[in-house]
PDB file of C-alpha atoms in Angstrom:
ATOM      1  CA  GLU A 329      -0.330  58.504 147.517  1.00  0.00           C
ATOM      2  CA  ALA A 330       1.972  59.163 150.528  1.00  0.00           C
ATOM      3  CA  GLY A 331       5.465  60.183 149.587  1.00  0.00           C
ATOM      4  CA  VAL A 332       8.828  59.285 150.913  1.00  0.00           C
ATOM      5  CA  ALA A 333       9.047  59.794 154.666  1.00  0.00           C
ATOM      6  CA  GLN A 334      12.301  60.665 156.350  1.00  0.00           C
ATOM      7  CA  SER A 335      13.138  61.442 160.016  1.00  0.00           C
ATOM      8  CA  PRO A 336      14.278  63.281 161.728  1.00  0.00           C
ATOM      9  CA  ARG A 337      14.128  66.553 159.801  1.00  0.00           C
ATOM     10  CA  TYR A 338      17.145  68.143 161.577  1.00  0.00           C
ATOM     11  CA  LYS A 339      19.876  66.878 163.743  1.00  0.00           C
ATOM     12  CA  ILE A 340      22.811  68.415 165.466  1.00  0.00           C
ATOM     13  CA  ILE A 341      25.565  66.484 166.947  1.00  0.00           C
ATOM     14  CA  GLU A 342      29.208  66.748 167.949  1.00  0.00           C
ATOM     15  CA  LYS A 343      31.910  65.364 166.017  1.00  0.00           C
ATOM     16  CA  ARG A 344      32.778  61.628 166.885  1.00  0.00           C
ATOM     17  CA  GLN A 345      29.172  61.131 167.942  1.00  0.00           C
ATOM     18  CA  SER A 346      26.798  58.624 166.123  1.00  0.00           C
ATOM     19  CA  VAL A 347      23.527  59.312 164.207  1.00  0.00           C
ATOM     20  CA  ALA A 348      20.959  57.369 162.344  1.00  0.00           C
ATOM     21  CA  PHE A 349      18.447  58.386 159.763  1.00  0.00           C
ATOM     22  CA  TRP A 350      15.282  56.560 158.810  1.00  0.00           C
ATOM     23  CA  CYS A 351      13.407  56.363 155.620  1.00  0.00           C
ATOM     24  CA  ASN A 352      10.082  54.887 154.451  1.00  0.00           C
ATOM     25  CA  PRO A 353       9.797  54.882 150.721  1.00  0.00           C
ATOM     26  CA  ILE A 354       6.571  54.912 148.483  1.00  0.00           C
ATOM     27  CA  SER A 355       4.730  51.783 148.694  1.00  0.00           C
ATOM     28  CA  GLY A 356       5.669  49.355 146.058  1.00  0.00           C
ATOM     29  CA  HIS A 357       8.933  51.059 145.133  1.00  0.00           C
ATOM     30  CA  ALA A 358      11.433  48.233 144.984  1.00  0.00           C
ATOM     31  CA  THR A 359      14.485  50.597 144.541  1.00  0.00           C
ATOM     32  CA  LEU A 360      15.633  52.913 147.339  1.00  0.00           C
ATOM     33  CA  TYR A 361      18.507  55.481 147.377  1.00  0.00           C
ATOM     34  CA  TRP A 362      20.444  57.423 150.015  1.00  0.00           C
ATOM     35  CA  TYR A 363      22.086  60.815 148.921  1.00  0.00           C
ATOM     36  CA  GLN A 364      24.268  63.352 150.492  1.00  0.00           C
ATOM     37  CA  GLN A 365      23.806  66.858 149.396  1.00  0.00           C
ATOM     38  CA  ILE A 366      26.246  69.492 150.428  1.00  0.00           C
ATOM     39  CA  LEU A 367      25.105  73.027 150.278  1.00  0.00           C
ATOM     40  CA  GLY A 368      25.485  74.445 146.704  1.00  0.00           C
ATOM     41  CA  GLN A 369      26.204  70.923 145.263  1.00  0.00           C
ATOM     42  CA  GLY A 370      23.946  68.368 143.462  1.00  0.00           C
ATOM     43  CA  PRO A 371      23.099  65.192 145.449  1.00  0.00           C
ATOM     44  CA  LYS A 372      25.820  62.473 145.663  1.00  0.00           C
ATOM     45  CA  LEU A 373      24.592  58.881 145.693  1.00  0.00           C
ATOM     46  CA  LEU A 374      25.712  57.069 148.818  1.00  0.00           C
ATOM     47  CA  ILE A 375      23.999  53.732 148.371  1.00  0.00           C
ATOM     48  CA  GLN A 376      21.406  52.142 146.100  1.00  0.00           C
ATOM     49  CA  PHE A 377      19.136  49.019 147.187  1.00  0.00           C
ATOM     50  CA  GLN A 378      17.071  46.984 145.011  1.00  0.00           C
ATOM     51  CA  ASN A 379      14.630  45.323 147.552  1.00  0.00           C
ATOM     52  CA  ASN A 380      17.096  43.981 150.202  1.00  0.00           C
ATOM     53  CA  GLY A 381      20.141  43.896 148.180  1.00  0.00           C
ATOM     54  CA  VAL A 382      22.721  46.648 147.555  1.00  0.00           C
ATOM     55  CA  VAL A 383      23.114  47.611 144.008  1.00  0.00           C
ATOM     56  CA  ASP A 384      25.811  50.282 144.339  1.00  0.00           C
ATOM     57  CA  ASP A 385      27.653  51.443 147.401  1.00  0.00           C
ATOM     58  CA  SER A 386      30.883  52.612 145.654  1.00  0.00           C
ATOM     59  CA  GLN A 387      30.594  56.188 147.108  1.00  0.00           C
ATOM     60  CA  LEU A 388      29.678  55.077 150.661  1.00  0.00           C
ATOM     61  CA  PRO A 389      32.530  55.971 153.087  1.00  0.00           C
ATOM     62  CA  LYS A 390      32.186  52.343 154.637  1.00  0.00           C
ATOM     63  CA  ASP A 391      34.622  53.162 157.526  1.00  0.00           C
ATOM     64  CA  ARG A 392      32.015  55.382 159.007  1.00  0.00           C
ATOM     65  CA  PHE A 393      28.865  54.940 157.094  1.00  0.00           C
ATOM     66  CA  SER A 394      26.448  52.035 156.989  1.00  0.00           C
ATOM     67  CA  ALA A 395      22.979  51.314 155.616  1.00  0.00           C
ATOM     68  CA  GLU A 396      20.470  48.610 155.818  1.00  0.00           C
ATOM     69  CA  ARG A 397      17.171  47.782 154.251  1.00  0.00           C
ATOM     70  CA  LEU A 398      15.364  45.165 156.251  1.00  0.00           C
ATOM     71  CA  LYS A 399      12.374  43.346 154.479  1.00  0.00           C
ATOM     72  CA  GLY A 400      12.861  45.392 151.441  1.00  0.00           C
ATOM     73  CA  VAL A 401      10.903  48.391 152.853  1.00  0.00           C
ATOM     74  CA  ASP A 402      12.127  50.879 155.324  1.00  0.00           C
ATOM     75  CA  SER A 403      15.852  51.832 155.465  1.00  0.00           C
ATOM     76  CA  THR A 404      18.335  53.305 157.994  1.00  0.00           C
ATOM     77  CA  LEU A 405      21.515  55.148 157.318  1.00  0.00           C
ATOM     78  CA  LYS A 406      24.113  55.415 160.172  1.00  0.00           C
ATOM     79  CA  ILE A 407      27.047  57.506 160.612  1.00  0.00           C
ATOM     80  CA  GLN A 408      29.552  56.539 163.291  1.00  0.00           C
ATOM     81  CA  PRO A 409      31.696  58.511 164.290  1.00  0.00           C
ATOM     82  CA  ALA A 410      30.603  61.776 162.581  1.00  0.00           C
ATOM     83  CA  LYS A 411      33.092  64.182 161.207  1.00  0.00           C
ATOM     84  CA  LEU A 412      32.647  67.920 160.521  1.00  0.00           C
ATOM     85  CA  GLU A 413      32.701  67.335 156.712  1.00  0.00           C
ATOM     86  CA  ASP A 414      29.462  65.106 157.190  1.00  0.00           C
ATOM     87  CA  SER A 415      27.515  68.153 157.790  1.00  0.00           C
ATOM     88  CA  ALA A 416      24.952  68.029 154.695  1.00  0.00           C
ATOM     89  CA  VAL A 417      21.324  67.125 153.863  1.00  0.00           C
ATOM     90  CA  TYR A 418      20.735  63.396 153.629  1.00  0.00           C
ATOM     91  CA  LEU A 419      18.152  62.550 151.098  1.00  0.00           C
ATOM     92  CA  CYS A 420      16.177  59.257 150.695  1.00  0.00           C
ATOM     93  CA  ALA A 421      14.620  58.553 147.431  1.00  0.00           C
ATOM     94  CA  SER A 422      12.527  55.723 145.877  1.00  0.00           C
ATOM     95  CA  SER A 423      11.678  54.819 142.348  1.00  0.00           C
ATOM     96  CA  LEU A 424       9.572  52.292 140.536  1.00  0.00           C
ATOM     97  CA  VAL A 425      10.996  53.040 137.015  1.00  0.00           C
ATOM     98  CA  ASN A 426      14.625  53.493 136.216  1.00  0.00           C
ATOM     99  CA  TYR A 427      16.098  56.440 138.179  1.00  0.00           C
ATOM    100  CA  GLU A 428      12.684  58.443 137.991  1.00  0.00           C
ATOM    101  CA  GLN A 429      13.020  58.990 141.743  1.00  0.00           C
ATOM    102  CA  TYR A 430      10.901  60.415 144.123  1.00  0.00           C
ATOM    103  CA  PHE A 431      12.621  62.284 147.162  1.00  0.00           C
ATOM    104  CA  GLY A 432      11.756  62.767 150.758  1.00  0.00           C
ATOM    105  CA  PRO A 433      12.297  66.052 152.501  1.00  0.00           C
ATOM    106  CA  GLY A 434      15.761  65.063 153.798  1.00  0.00           C
ATOM    107  CA  THR A 435      17.512  65.436 157.009  1.00  0.00           C
ATOM    108  CA  ARG A 436      19.625  68.372 157.759  1.00  0.00           C
ATOM    109  CA  LEU A 437      22.689  67.188 159.753  1.00  0.00           C
ATOM    110  CA  THR A 438      24.977  69.744 161.446  1.00  0.00           C
ATOM    111  CA  VAL A 439      28.156  68.279 163.058  1.00  0.00           C
ATOM    112  CA  THR A 440      29.844  70.678 165.594  1.00  0.00           C
TER     113      THR A 440
ATOM    114  CA  GLU B 630      36.714  66.051 135.825  1.00  0.00           C
ATOM    115  CA  ASP B 631      32.935  66.935 136.242  1.00  0.00           C
ATOM    116  CA  GLN B 632      30.922  64.510 134.247  1.00  0.00           C
ATOM    117  CA  VAL B 633      27.799  66.692 134.337  1.00  0.00           C
ATOM    118  CA  THR B 634      27.984  70.465 134.003  1.00  0.00           C
ATOM    119  CA  GLN B 635      25.107  72.824 134.292  1.00  0.00           C
ATOM    120  CA  SER B 636      25.187  76.346 133.086  1.00  0.00           C
ATOM    121  CA  PRO B 637      24.516  78.984 134.106  1.00  0.00           C
ATOM    122  CA  GLU B 638      25.015  78.528 137.856  1.00  0.00           C
ATOM    123  CA  ALA B 639      22.392  81.144 138.566  1.00  0.00           C
ATOM    124  CA  LEU B 640      19.785  83.020 136.386  1.00  0.00           C
ATOM    125  CA  ARG B 641      17.605  85.955 137.038  1.00  0.00           C
ATOM    126  CA  LEU B 642      14.593  86.525 134.675  1.00  0.00           C
ATOM    127  CA  GLN B 643      11.647  88.856 134.567  1.00  0.00           C
ATOM    128  CA  GLU B 644       8.263  87.354 134.663  1.00  0.00           C
ATOM    129  CA  GLY B 645       7.524  86.419 130.947  1.00  0.00           C
ATOM    130  CA  GLU B 646      11.141  86.513 129.847  1.00  0.00           C
ATOM    131  CA  SER B 647      11.795  83.063 128.201  1.00  0.00           C
ATOM    132  CA  SER B 648      15.265  81.408 128.584  1.00  0.00           C
ATOM    133  CA  SER B 649      17.144  78.075 128.492  1.00  0.00           C
ATOM    134  CA  LEU B 650      19.207  76.139 131.024  1.00  0.00           C
ATOM    135  CA  ASN B 651      22.014  73.766 129.862  1.00  0.00           C
ATOM    136  CA  CYS B 652      23.173  70.449 130.992  1.00  0.00           C
ATOM    137  CA  SER B 653      26.297  69.130 129.236  1.00  0.00           C
ATOM    138  CA  TYR B 654      27.686  65.582 129.948  1.00  0.00           C
ATOM    139  CA  THR B 655      30.688  63.494 129.249  1.00  0.00           C
ATOM    140  CA  VAL B 656      29.590  60.024 130.310  1.00  0.00           C
ATOM    141  CA  SER B 657      29.393  57.450 127.480  1.00  0.00           C
ATOM    142  CA  GLY B 658      26.739  54.942 126.917  1.00  0.00           C
ATOM    143  CA  LEU B 659      23.974  57.293 128.072  1.00  0.00           C
ATOM    144  CA  ARG B 660      21.103  55.371 129.407  1.00  0.00           C
ATOM    145  CA  GLY B 661      18.864  58.304 130.430  1.00  0.00           C
ATOM    146  CA  LEU B 662      18.813  61.937 131.472  1.00  0.00           C
ATOM    147  CA  PHE B 663      16.730  63.427 134.197  1.00  0.00           C
ATOM    148  CA  TRP B 664      15.680  66.911 135.134  1.00  0.00           C
ATOM    149  CA  TYR B 665      14.490  67.733 138.662  1.00  0.00           C
ATOM    150  CA  ARG B 666      13.241  70.853 140.319  1.00  0.00           C
ATOM    151  CA  GLN B 667      14.415  71.514 144.039  1.00  0.00           C
ATOM    152  CA  ASP B 668      12.821  74.151 146.131  1.00  0.00           C
ATOM    153  CA  PRO B 669      14.678  75.555 149.268  1.00  0.00           C
ATOM    154  CA  GLY B 670      14.609  73.090 152.189  1.00  0.00           C
ATOM    155  CA  LYS B 671      12.814  70.184 150.168  1.00  0.00           C
ATOM    156  CA  GLY B 672      14.070  67.236 148.182  1.00  0.00           C
ATOM    157  CA  PRO B 673      14.190  67.269 144.327  1.00  0.00           C
ATOM    158  CA  GLU B 674      11.002  66.775 142.399  1.00  0.00           C
ATOM    159  CA  PHE B 675      11.052  64.621 139.394  1.00  0.00           C
ATOM    160  CA  LEU B 676      10.222  66.439 136.170  1.00  0.00           C
ATOM    161  CA  PHE B 677      11.244  64.609 132.943  1.00  0.00           C
ATOM    162  CA  THR B 678      13.246  61.596 131.676  1.00  0.00           C
ATOM    163  CA  LEU B 679      14.962  61.725 128.300  1.00  0.00           C
ATOM    164  CA  TYR B 680      16.331  58.691 126.736  1.00  0.00           C
ATOM    165  CA  SER B 681      17.647  59.208 123.239  1.00  0.00           C
ATOM    166  CA  ALA B 682      18.940  62.309 121.199  1.00  0.00           C
ATOM    167  CA  GLY B 683      16.147  64.310 119.595  1.00  0.00           C
ATOM    168  CA  GLU B 684      13.700  63.406 122.210  1.00  0.00           C
ATOM    169  CA  GLU B 685      11.509  66.330 123.762  1.00  0.00           C
ATOM    170  CA  LYS B 686       9.273  66.306 126.676  1.00  0.00           C
ATOM    171  CA  GLU B 687       6.924  69.204 127.806  1.00  0.00           C
ATOM    172  CA  LYS B 688       5.081  70.126 131.100  1.00  0.00           C
ATOM    173  CA  GLU B 689       3.293  73.401 131.319  1.00  0.00           C
ATOM    174  CA  ARG B 690       5.972  76.249 130.825  1.00  0.00           C
ATOM    175  CA  LEU B 691       8.792  73.692 130.768  1.00  0.00           C
ATOM    176  CA  LYS B 692      10.361  71.774 127.624  1.00  0.00           C
ATOM    177  CA  ALA B 693      13.361  69.624 127.921  1.00  0.00           C
ATOM    178  CA  THR B 694      15.302  68.453 124.907  1.00  0.00           C
ATOM    179  CA  LEU B 695      18.391  66.068 124.352  1.00  0.00           C
ATOM    180  CA  THR B 696      21.132  65.948 121.960  1.00  0.00           C
ATOM    181  CA  LYS B 697      24.275  63.653 121.952  1.00  0.00           C
ATOM    182  CA  LYS B 698      26.236  65.903 124.376  1.00  0.00           C
ATOM    183  CA  GLU B 699      23.766  68.180 126.093  1.00  0.00           C
ATOM    184  CA  SER B 700      20.291  68.755 127.326  1.00  0.00           C
ATOM    185  CA  PHE B 701      18.270  71.977 127.387  1.00  0.00           C
ATOM    186  CA  LEU B 702      15.490  73.050 129.837  1.00  0.00           C
ATOM    187  CA  HIS B 703      13.549  75.729 128.044  1.00  0.00           C
ATOM    188  CA  ILE B 704      11.178  77.951 130.237  1.00  0.00           C
ATOM    189  CA  THR B 705       8.630  79.822 128.223  1.00  0.00           C
ATOM    190  CA  ALA B 706       7.000  82.837 129.828  1.00  0.00           C
ATOM    191  CA  PRO B 707       8.132  82.004 133.341  1.00  0.00           C
ATOM    192  CA  LYS B 708       6.228  82.960 136.515  1.00  0.00           C
ATOM    193  CA  PRO B 709       7.612  83.631 139.911  1.00  0.00           C
ATOM    194  CA  GLU B 710       6.663  80.137 141.034  1.00  0.00           C
ATOM    195  CA  ASP B 711       9.074  78.780 138.704  1.00  0.00           C
ATOM    196  CA  SER B 712      11.797  79.971 140.810  1.00  0.00           C
ATOM    197  CA  ALA B 713      13.916  77.041 142.097  1.00  0.00           C
ATOM    198  CA  THR B 714      17.058  75.059 141.522  1.00  0.00           C
ATOM    199  CA  TYR B 715      16.982  72.933 138.464  1.00  0.00           C
ATOM    200  CA  LEU B 716      19.044  69.789 138.750  1.00  0.00           C
ATOM    201  CA  CYS B 717      20.087  67.575 135.819  1.00  0.00           C
ATOM    202  CA  ALA B 718      21.218  63.944 136.306  1.00  0.00           C
ATOM    203  CA  VAL B 719      22.916  61.587 133.915  1.00  0.00           C
ATOM    204  CA  TRP B 720      22.556  57.824 133.864  1.00  0.00           C
ATOM    205  CA  GLY B 721      25.331  56.293 131.889  1.00  0.00           C
ATOM    206  CA  THR B 722      28.470  54.086 131.658  1.00  0.00           C
ATOM    207  CA  GLN B 723      31.699  55.464 133.452  1.00  0.00           C
ATOM    208  CA  GLY B 724      34.675  53.421 133.969  1.00  0.00           C
ATOM    209  CA  GLY B 725      32.979  50.194 132.969  1.00  0.00           C
ATOM    210  CA  SER B 726      30.004  50.625 135.379  1.00  0.00           C
ATOM    211  CA  GLU B 727      26.760  52.254 135.292  1.00  0.00           C
ATOM    212  CA  LYS B 728      26.300  55.517 137.239  1.00  0.00           C
ATOM    213  CA  LEU B 729      23.940  58.149 138.068  1.00  0.00           C
ATOM    214  CA  VAL B 730      25.471  61.692 138.424  1.00  0.00           C
ATOM    215  CA  PHE B 731      23.955  64.862 139.236  1.00  0.00           C
ATOM    216  CA  GLY B 732      25.124  68.182 138.128  1.00  0.00           C
ATOM    217  CA  LYS B 733      25.375  71.162 140.598  1.00  0.00           C
ATOM    218  CA  GLY B 734      22.216  72.723 139.428  1.00  0.00           C
ATOM    219  CA  THR B 735      21.025  76.105 138.124  1.00  0.00           C
ATOM    220  CA  LYS B 736      19.364  78.365 140.468  1.00  0.00           C
ATOM    221  CA  LEU B 737      16.562  80.134 138.715  1.00  0.00           C
ATOM    222  CA  THR B 738      14.918  83.367 140.097  1.00  0.00           C
ATOM    223  CA  VAL B 739      11.913  84.826 138.348  1.00  0.00           C
ATOM    224  CA  ASN B 740      11.145  88.565 139.443  1.00  0.00           C
ATOM    225  CA  PRO B 741       7.414  89.727 139.199  1.00  0.00           C
TER     226      PRO B 741
END
């Protein structure tokens, strides 16, 4: 069974630039999550989708972050414009059963 | 105030030296507690879900237990390949809404 795929694996941008991350969840998993993990911290939930709909986006900085999940499968997370404090690993996860999540390898973002 | 606190932050063991990691939580209305393992440069890997006090789960050298205020991850006769950061996540009610909150993790190093 293929795992959660994410791309790119690494990205370096300058502040005020835009960036987008892509995620393909495990086939059949209706729930998809995006997390931000800062070095030395646990993952912080940014947004949770159930199929196409948003379940929780309470911690998503909506002035600069946006996410979509078209057709209930793939998802993209965008940051526009990026700030220095957005430097982190962005993790995508999917689940079939409540919060028993399977994570992708993550995208390491460096904002200079 | 942190809702999920893991201790210790870091733990060094000799191969074969058993120990326990702690995860304490303050969220009310616990729906589930999850343990994940995270290797450097990778996404977290799901280990266990515990739903109610008194529940226990085992996998190889790992055993997770749950009380009303905390969970323990017991590691019996660890091997160097058990070295990783172990993350605890709690799904519960906070401020009237359901949330999943990760702790900061315990970094375990097992020396041969």
